[in-house]
């Protein structure tokens, strides 16, 4: 099953323990085929929000929602099931310093 893993900031990061190394996480999951793709995103100020209302194209510079938690990256995971995706996610540094949201692909 494919999962989209949104990598997000969090207002309450782990402060007691050191997070795992991102480069080791990427290398391990690329090597075993569980990470299909992934990347960081530029800051939300560079976003463009696209909407169509009444047949008219509406563009807004910057993020649509005002929030303290931001999506800062993504990874596409290929895992046997949700349990495996959770195990992969729990070792990602942002599980410690931010938050990760896992969503299965529709129809997978």
mmCIF file of N, CA and C in Angstrom:
data_model
loop_
_atom_site.group_PDB
_atom_site.id
_atom_site.type_symbol
_atom_site.label_atom_id
_atom_site.label_comp_id
_atom_site.label_asym_id
_atom_site.label_seq_id
_atom_site.Cartn_x
_atom_site.Cartn_y
_atom_site.Cartn_z
ATOM 1 N N UNK A 1 0.838 -1.184 0.000
ATOM 2 C CA UNK A 1 0.000 0.000 0.000
ATOM 3 C C UNK A 1 0.883 1.248 0.000
ATOM 4 N N UNK A 2 0.434 2.245 -0.715
ATOM 5 C CA UNK A 2 1.139 3.523 -0.723
ATOM 6 C C UNK A 2 0.503 4.455 0.296
ATOM 7 N N UNK A 3 1.375 5.181 0.999
ATOM 8 C CA UNK A 3 0.942 6.176 1.976
ATOM 9 C C UNK A 3 1.648 7.492 1.696
ATOM 10 N N UNK A 4 0.895 8.576 1.773
ATOM 11 C CA UNK A 4 1.488 9.904 1.747
ATOM 12 C C UNK A 4 1.752 10.263 3.202
ATOM 13 N N UNK A 5 2.984 10.625 3.494
ATOM 14 C CA UNK A 5 3.338 11.040 4.845
ATOM 15 C C UNK A 5 3.656 12.529 4.803
ATOM 16 N N UNK A 6 2.756 13.326 5.372
ATOM 17 C CA UNK A 6 2.983 14.760 5.476
ATOM 18 C C UNK A 6 3.910 15.016 6.661
ATOM 19 N N UNK A 7 4.963 15.768 6.420
ATOM 20 C CA UNK A 7 5.937 16.111 7.456
ATOM 21 C C UNK A 7 5.609 17.534 7.906
ATOM 22 N N UNK A 8 5.279 17.679 9.193
ATOM 23 C CA UNK A 8 4.790 18.957 9.695
ATOM 24 C C UNK A 8 5.575 19.413 10.923
ATOM 25 N N UNK A 9 5.575 20.728 11.121
ATOM 26 C CA UNK A 9 6.137 21.270 12.350
ATOM 27 C C UNK A 9 5.142 21.048 13.475
ATOM 28 N N UNK A 10 5.585 21.266 14.694
ATOM 29 C CA UNK A 10 4.728 21.093 15.858
ATOM 30 C C UNK A 10 5.132 22.125 16.901
ATOM 31 N N UNK A 11 4.179 22.618 17.630
ATOM 32 C CA UNK A 11 4.475 23.617 18.654
ATOM 33 C C UNK A 11 5.035 22.983 19.923
ATOM 34 N N UNK A 12 5.007 21.641 20.017
ATOM 35 C CA UNK A 12 5.503 20.956 21.211
ATOM 36 C C UNK A 12 6.474 19.831 20.825
ATOM 37 N N UNK A 13 7.699 20.176 20.364
ATOM 38 C CA UNK A 13 8.659 19.133 19.978
ATOM 39 C C UNK A 13 9.215 18.380 21.179
ATOM 40 N N UNK A 14 9.751 17.199 20.922
ATOM 41 C CA UNK A 14 10.444 16.409 21.947
ATOM 42 C C UNK A 14 11.676 17.192 22.393
ATOM 43 N N UNK A 15 11.844 17.357 23.678
ATOM 44 C CA UNK A 15 12.994 18.105 24.183
ATOM 45 C C UNK A 15 13.907 17.257 25.051
ATOM 46 N N UNK A 16 13.457 16.069 25.420
ATOM 47 C CA UNK A 16 14.225 15.222 26.331
ATOM 48 C C UNK A 16 15.266 14.363 25.605
ATOM 49 N N UNK A 17 14.920 13.854 24.443
ATOM 50 C CA UNK A 17 15.778 12.903 23.730
ATOM 51 C C UNK A 17 16.170 13.450 22.362
ATOM 52 N N UNK A 18 17.319 13.025 21.873
ATOM 53 C CA UNK A 18 17.781 13.430 20.544
ATOM 54 C C UNK A 18 17.019 12.655 19.472
ATOM 55 N N UNK A 19 16.639 13.347 18.428
ATOM 56 C CA UNK A 19 15.927 12.723 17.313
ATOM 57 C C UNK A 19 16.896 11.928 16.444
ATOM 58 N N UNK A 20 16.390 10.910 15.746
ATOM 59 C CA UNK A 20 17.237 10.167 14.809
ATOM 60 C C UNK A 20 17.761 11.076 13.691
ATOM 61 N N UNK A 21 18.775 10.628 12.996
ATOM 62 C CA UNK A 21 19.387 11.381 11.906
ATOM 63 C C UNK A 21 18.557 11.219 10.630
ATOM 64 N N UNK A 22 18.200 12.333 9.993
ATOM 65 C CA UNK A 22 17.358 12.289 8.785
ATOM 66 C C UNK A 22 18.063 11.581 7.634
ATOM 67 N N UNK A 23 19.367 11.776 7.496
ATOM 68 C CA UNK A 23 20.090 11.171 6.384
ATOM 69 C C UNK A 23 20.126 9.646 6.520
ATOM 70 N N UNK A 24 20.253 9.162 7.743
ATOM 71 C CA UNK A 24 20.209 7.718 7.970
ATOM 72 C C UNK A 24 18.813 7.164 7.693
ATOM 73 N N UNK A 25 17.775 7.902 8.111
ATOM 74 C CA UNK A 25 16.394 7.468 7.864
ATOM 75 C C UNK A 25 16.129 7.366 6.362
ATOM 76 N N UNK A 26 16.530 8.401 5.616
ATOM 77 C CA UNK A 26 16.322 8.403 4.160
ATOM 78 C C UNK A 26 17.088 7.259 3.512
ATOM 79 N N UNK A 27 18.348 7.099 3.856
ATOM 80 C CA UNK A 27 19.170 6.045 3.250
ATOM 81 C C UNK A 27 18.586 4.661 3.524
ATOM 82 N N UNK A 28 18.188 4.396 4.758
ATOM 83 C CA UNK A 28 17.623 3.097 5.115
ATOM 84 C C UNK A 28 16.329 2.813 4.353
ATOM 85 N N UNK A 29 15.438 3.790 4.291
ATOM 86 C CA UNK A 29 14.141 3.556 3.660
ATOM 87 C C UNK A 29 14.199 3.619 2.140
ATOM 88 N N UNK A 30 15.156 4.334 1.587
ATOM 89 C CA UNK A 30 15.385 4.275 0.135
ATOM 90 C C UNK A 30 15.939 2.904 -0.241
ATOM 91 N N UNK A 31 16.887 2.408 0.553
ATOM 92 C CA UNK A 31 17.544 1.131 0.250
ATOM 93 C C UNK A 31 16.575 -0.051 0.318
ATOM 94 N N UNK A 32 15.640 -0.024 1.261
ATOM 95 C CA UNK A 32 14.717 -1.157 1.383
ATOM 96 C C UNK A 32 13.415 -0.962 0.602
ATOM 97 N N UNK A 33 13.313 0.139 -0.149
ATOM 98 C CA UNK A 33 12.170 0.352 -1.033
ATOM 99 C C UNK A 33 10.912 0.859 -0.357
ATOM 100 N N UNK A 34 10.985 1.214 0.908
ATOM 101 C CA UNK A 34 9.788 1.714 1.591
ATOM 102 C C UNK A 34 9.540 3.195 1.313
ATOM 103 N N UNK A 35 10.575 3.936 0.936
ATOM 104 C CA UNK A 35 10.421 5.355 0.591
ATOM 105 C C UNK A 35 10.492 5.475 -0.922
ATOM 106 N N UNK A 36 9.362 5.810 -1.522
ATOM 107 C CA UNK A 36 9.268 5.916 -2.985
ATOM 108 C C UNK A 36 9.792 7.270 -3.450
ATOM 109 N N UNK A 37 9.450 8.328 -2.708
ATOM 110 C CA UNK A 37 9.863 9.689 -3.040
ATOM 111 C C UNK A 37 9.694 10.549 -1.809
ATOM 112 N N UNK A 38 10.295 11.713 -1.832
ATOM 113 C CA UNK A 38 10.125 12.643 -0.733
ATOM 114 C C UNK A 38 10.980 13.866 -0.945
ATOM 115 N N UNK A 39 10.584 14.945 -0.256
ATOM 116 C CA UNK A 39 11.355 16.168 -0.374
ATOM 117 C C UNK A 39 10.872 17.167 0.656
ATOM 118 N N UNK A 40 11.709 18.180 0.887
ATOM 119 C CA UNK A 40 11.310 19.313 1.705
ATOM 120 C C UNK A 40 10.531 20.279 0.824
ATOM 121 N N UNK A 41 9.726 21.113 1.451
ATOM 122 C CA UNK A 41 9.003 22.160 0.746
ATOM 123 C C UNK A 41 9.568 23.513 1.165
ATOM 124 N N UNK A 42 9.511 24.490 0.270
ATOM 125 C CA UNK A 42 9.949 25.838 0.631
ATOM 126 C C UNK A 42 8.931 26.427 1.599
ATOM 127 N N UNK A 43 9.232 27.580 2.159
ATOM 128 C CA UNK A 43 8.379 28.176 3.192
ATOM 129 C C UNK A 43 6.980 28.480 2.648
ATOM 130 N N UNK A 44 5.978 28.497 3.519
ATOM 131 C CA UNK A 44 4.593 28.739 3.094
ATOM 132 C C UNK A 44 4.397 30.087 2.403
ATOM 133 N N UNK A 45 5.259 31.035 2.667
ATOM 134 C CA UNK A 45 5.140 32.329 2.012
ATOM 135 C C UNK A 45 5.291 32.219 0.497
ATOM 136 N N UNK A 46 5.927 31.145 0.025
ATOM 137 C CA UNK A 46 6.106 30.938 -1.415
ATOM 138 C C UNK A 46 4.920 30.208 -2.037
ATOM 139 N N UNK A 47 3.933 29.828 -1.223
ATOM 140 C CA UNK A 47 2.776 29.073 -1.715
ATOM 141 C C UNK A 47 1.864 29.955 -2.556
ATOM 142 N N UNK A 48 1.140 29.313 -3.449
ATOM 143 C CA UNK A 48 0.055 29.945 -4.187
ATOM 144 C C UNK A 48 -1.176 29.073 -3.999
ATOM 145 N N UNK A 49 -2.237 29.668 -3.504
ATOM 146 C CA UNK A 49 -3.494 28.953 -3.321
ATOM 147 C C UNK A 49 -4.349 29.186 -4.557
ATOM 148 N N UNK A 50 -4.864 28.097 -5.150
ATOM 149 C CA UNK A 50 -5.645 28.155 -6.388
ATOM 150 C C UNK A 50 -7.069 27.707 -6.094
ATOM 151 N N UNK A 51 -8.034 28.534 -6.479
ATOM 152 C CA UNK A 51 -9.458 28.196 -6.339
ATOM 153 C C UNK A 51 -10.196 28.683 -7.568
ATOM 154 N N UNK A 52 -11.304 28.022 -7.877
ATOM 155 C CA UNK A 52 -12.213 28.492 -8.920
ATOM 156 C C UNK A 52 -13.577 28.654 -8.263
ATOM 157 N N UNK A 53 -14.129 29.870 -8.343
ATOM 158 C CA UNK A 53 -15.446 30.174 -7.785
ATOM 159 C C UNK A 53 -16.244 30.931 -8.834
ATOM 160 N N UNK A 54 -17.441 30.427 -9.120
ATOM 161 C CA UNK A 54 -18.266 31.078 -10.135
ATOM 162 C C UNK A 54 -17.594 31.102 -11.491
ATOM 163 N N UNK A 55 -16.757 30.087 -11.767
ATOM 164 C CA UNK A 55 -16.040 30.019 -13.028
ATOM 165 C C UNK A 55 -14.828 30.928 -13.104
ATOM 166 N N UNK A 56 -14.555 31.678 -12.046
ATOM 167 C CA UNK A 56 -13.430 32.614 -12.043
ATOM 168 C C UNK A 56 -12.254 32.025 -11.260
ATOM 169 N N UNK A 57 -11.059 32.147 -11.842
ATOM 170 C CA UNK A 57 -9.835 31.701 -11.192
ATOM 171 C C UNK A 57 -9.435 32.703 -10.123
ATOM 172 N N UNK A 58 -9.257 32.203 -8.903
ATOM 173 C CA UNK A 58 -8.840 33.049 -7.788
ATOM 174 C C UNK A 58 -7.503 32.551 -7.271
ATOM 175 N N UNK A 59 -6.506 33.406 -7.251
ATOM 176 C CA UNK A 59 -5.179 33.065 -6.762
ATOM 177 C C UNK A 59 -4.866 33.895 -5.532
ATOM 178 N N UNK A 60 -4.281 33.247 -4.542
ATOM 179 C CA UNK A 60 -3.869 33.928 -3.324
ATOM 180 C C UNK A 60 -2.412 33.593 -3.066
ATOM 181 N N UNK A 61 -1.591 34.607 -2.838
ATOM 182 C CA UNK A 61 -0.198 34.377 -2.477
ATOM 183 C C UNK A 61 -0.133 33.951 -1.024
ATOM 184 N N UNK A 62 0.708 32.961 -0.751
ATOM 185 C CA UNK A 62 0.885 32.474 0.605
ATOM 186 C C UNK A 62 -0.082 31.352 0.929
ATOM 187 N N UNK A 63 0.019 30.833 2.143
ATOM 188 C CA UNK A 63 -0.825 29.694 2.532
ATOM 189 C C UNK A 63 -2.277 30.116 2.690
ATOM 190 N N UNK A 64 -3.178 29.163 2.473
ATOM 191 C CA UNK A 64 -4.613 29.425 2.600
ATOM 192 C C UNK A 64 -5.008 29.578 4.063
ATOM 193 N N UNK A 65 -4.480 28.709 4.925
ATOM 194 C CA UNK A 65 -4.878 28.692 6.329
ATOM 195 C C UNK A 65 -3.805 29.321 7.212
ATOM 196 N N UNK A 66 -4.246 30.053 8.206
ATOM 197 C CA UNK A 66 -3.336 30.575 9.233
ATOM 198 C C UNK A 66 -3.195 29.488 10.290
ATOM 199 N N UNK A 67 -1.993 29.004 10.502
ATOM 200 C CA UNK A 67 -1.779 27.939 11.467
ATOM 201 C C UNK A 67 -0.357 27.991 11.998
ATOM 202 N N UNK A 68 -0.159 27.474 13.192
ATOM 203 C CA UNK A 68 1.186 27.402 13.754
ATOM 204 C C UNK A 68 1.924 26.174 13.254
ATOM 205 N N UNK A 69 1.182 25.110 12.935
ATOM 206 C CA UNK A 69 1.793 23.901 12.395
ATOM 207 C C UNK A 69 1.806 24.018 10.869
ATOM 208 N N UNK A 70 2.956 23.733 10.276
ATOM 209 C CA UNK A 70 3.116 23.886 8.835
ATOM 210 C C UNK A 70 3.578 22.589 8.209
ATOM 211 N N UNK A 71 3.128 22.337 6.982
ATOM 212 C CA UNK A 71 3.647 21.205 6.208
ATOM 213 C C UNK A 71 4.981 21.657 5.635
ATOM 214 N N UNK A 72 6.049 20.945 6.000
ATOM 215 C CA UNK A 72 7.390 21.335 5.564
ATOM 216 C C UNK A 72 8.012 20.317 4.614
ATOM 217 N N UNK A 73 7.306 19.208 4.368
ATOM 218 C CA UNK A 73 7.823 18.192 3.464
ATOM 219 C C UNK A 73 6.846 17.043 3.331
ATOM 220 N N UNK A 74 7.277 16.044 2.561
ATOM 221 C CA UNK A 74 6.443 14.866 2.350
ATOM 222 C C UNK A 74 7.335 13.685 2.018
ATOM 223 N N UNK A 75 6.799 12.514 2.242
ATOM 224 C CA UNK A 75 7.411 11.270 1.781
ATOM 225 C C UNK A 75 6.281 10.366 1.309
ATOM 226 N N UNK A 76 6.520 9.653 0.235
ATOM 227 C CA UNK A 76 5.582 8.632 -0.231
ATOM 228 C C UNK A 76 6.171 7.297 0.186
ATOM 229 N N UNK A 77 5.400 6.557 0.959
ATOM 230 C CA UNK A 77 5.863 5.280 1.491
ATOM 231 C C UNK A 77 5.146 4.127 0.803
ATOM 232 N N UNK A 78 5.856 3.042 0.599
ATOM 233 C CA UNK A 78 5.283 1.786 0.087
ATOM 234 C C UNK A 78 5.457 0.773 1.206
ATOM 235 N N UNK A 79 4.350 0.427 1.854
ATOM 236 C CA UNK A 79 4.394 -0.464 3.020
ATOM 237 C C UNK A 79 3.322 -1.543 2.885
ATOM 238 N N UNK A 80 3.516 -2.637 3.581
ATOM 239 C CA UNK A 80 2.559 -3.736 3.533
ATOM 240 C C UNK A 80 1.204 -3.327 4.100
ATOM 241 N N UNK A 81 1.230 -2.495 5.142
ATOM 242 C CA UNK A 81 -0.016 -2.091 5.800
ATOM 243 C C UNK A 81 0.263 -0.869 6.679
ATOM 244 N N UNK A 82 -0.767 -0.397 7.356
ATOM 245 C CA UNK A 82 -0.629 0.782 8.204
ATOM 246 C C UNK A 82 0.362 0.552 9.340
ATOM 247 N N UNK A 83 0.381 -0.642 9.897
ATOM 248 C CA UNK A 83 1.324 -0.928 10.983
ATOM 249 C C UNK A 83 2.771 -0.715 10.539
ATOM 250 N N UNK A 84 3.107 -1.192 9.334
ATOM 251 C CA UNK A 84 4.465 -0.988 8.838
ATOM 252 C C UNK A 84 4.730 0.494 8.578
ATOM 253 N N UNK A 85 3.746 1.216 8.031
ATOM 254 C CA UNK A 85 3.911 2.653 7.786
ATOM 255 C C UNK A 85 4.139 3.404 9.092
ATOM 256 N N UNK A 86 3.453 2.999 10.150
ATOM 257 C CA UNK A 86 3.649 3.625 11.457
ATOM 258 C C UNK A 86 5.060 3.363 11.966
ATOM 259 N N UNK A 87 5.559 2.154 11.788
ATOM 260 C CA UNK A 87 6.927 1.822 12.227
ATOM 261 C C UNK A 87 7.960 2.647 11.463
ATOM 262 N N UNK A 88 7.731 2.846 10.172
ATOM 263 C CA UNK A 88 8.638 3.680 9.375
ATOM 264 C C UNK A 88 8.566 5.119 9.876
ATOM 265 N N UNK A 89 7.368 5.621 10.094
ATOM 266 C CA UNK A 89 7.174 7.010 10.520
ATOM 267 C C UNK A 89 7.756 7.277 11.902
ATOM 268 N N UNK A 90 7.641 6.334 12.800
ATOM 269 C CA UNK A 90 8.100 6.581 14.184
ATOM 270 C C UNK A 90 9.611 6.776 14.268
ATOM 271 N N UNK A 91 10.341 6.331 13.244
ATOM 272 C CA UNK A 91 11.798 6.490 13.225
ATOM 273 C C UNK A 91 12.241 7.766 12.497
ATOM 274 N N UNK A 92 11.295 8.490 11.903
ATOM 275 C CA UNK A 92 11.602 9.743 11.203
ATOM 276 C C UNK A 92 11.869 10.837 12.240
ATOM 277 N N UNK A 93 12.896 11.671 12.036
ATOM 278 C CA UNK A 93 13.216 12.718 13.010
ATOM 279 C C UNK A 93 12.043 13.653 13.331
ATOM 280 N N UNK A 94 11.190 13.896 12.370
ATOM 281 C CA UNK A 94 10.086 14.814 12.633
ATOM 282 C C UNK A 94 8.979 14.182 13.467
ATOM 283 N N UNK A 95 9.023 12.879 13.687
ATOM 284 C CA UNK A 95 8.119 12.280 14.663
ATOM 285 C C UNK A 95 8.515 12.770 16.060
ATOM 286 N N UNK A 96 9.770 13.163 16.205
ATOM 287 C CA UNK A 96 10.292 13.658 17.476
ATOM 288 C C UNK A 96 10.198 15.177 17.572
ATOM 289 N N UNK A 97 10.505 15.852 16.473
ATOM 290 C CA UNK A 97 10.585 17.316 16.480
ATOM 291 C C UNK A 97 9.373 18.003 15.860
ATOM 292 N N UNK A 98 8.487 17.242 15.295
ATOM 293 C CA UNK A 98 7.302 17.798 14.653
ATOM 294 C C UNK A 98 6.171 16.804 14.758
ATOM 295 N N UNK A 99 5.507 16.577 13.645
ATOM 296 C CA UNK A 99 4.466 15.553 13.586
ATOM 297 C C UNK A 99 4.370 15.040 12.165
ATOM 298 N N UNK A 100 3.920 13.817 12.045
ATOM 299 C CA UNK A 100 3.768 13.173 10.742
ATOM 300 C C UNK A 100 2.331 12.717 10.597
ATOM 301 N N UNK A 101 1.769 12.945 9.440
ATOM 302 C CA UNK A 101 0.413 12.490 9.155
ATOM 303 C C UNK A 101 0.483 11.474 8.020
ATOM 304 N N UNK A 102 -0.021 10.283 8.263
ATOM 305 C CA UNK A 102 -0.043 9.211 7.268
ATOM 306 C C UNK A 102 -1.428 9.111 6.652
ATOM 307 N N UNK A 103 -1.476 9.101 5.319
ATOM 308 C CA UNK A 103 -2.744 8.899 4.624
ATOM 309 C C UNK A 103 -2.555 7.873 3.526
ATOM 310 N N UNK A 104 -3.384 6.831 3.519
ATOM 311 C CA UNK A 104 -3.282 5.848 2.430
ATOM 312 C C UNK A 104 -3.798 6.467 1.128
ATOM 313 N N UNK A 105 -3.238 5.997 0.026
ATOM 314 C CA UNK A 105 -3.743 6.398 -1.281
ATOM 315 C C UNK A 105 -5.159 5.862 -1.445
ATOM 316 N N UNK A 106 -6.004 6.589 -2.103
ATOM 317 C CA UNK A 106 -7.372 6.150 -2.378
ATOM 318 C C UNK A 106 -7.342 4.922 -3.283
ATOM 319 N N UNK A 107 -8.043 3.900 -2.904
ATOM 320 C CA UNK A 107 -8.124 2.694 -3.735
ATOM 321 C C UNK A 107 -6.972 1.752 -3.553
ATOM 322 N N UNK A 108 -6.044 2.043 -2.674
ATOM 323 C CA UNK A 108 -4.898 1.129 -2.440
ATOM 324 C C UNK A 108 -5.297 0.052 -1.468
#
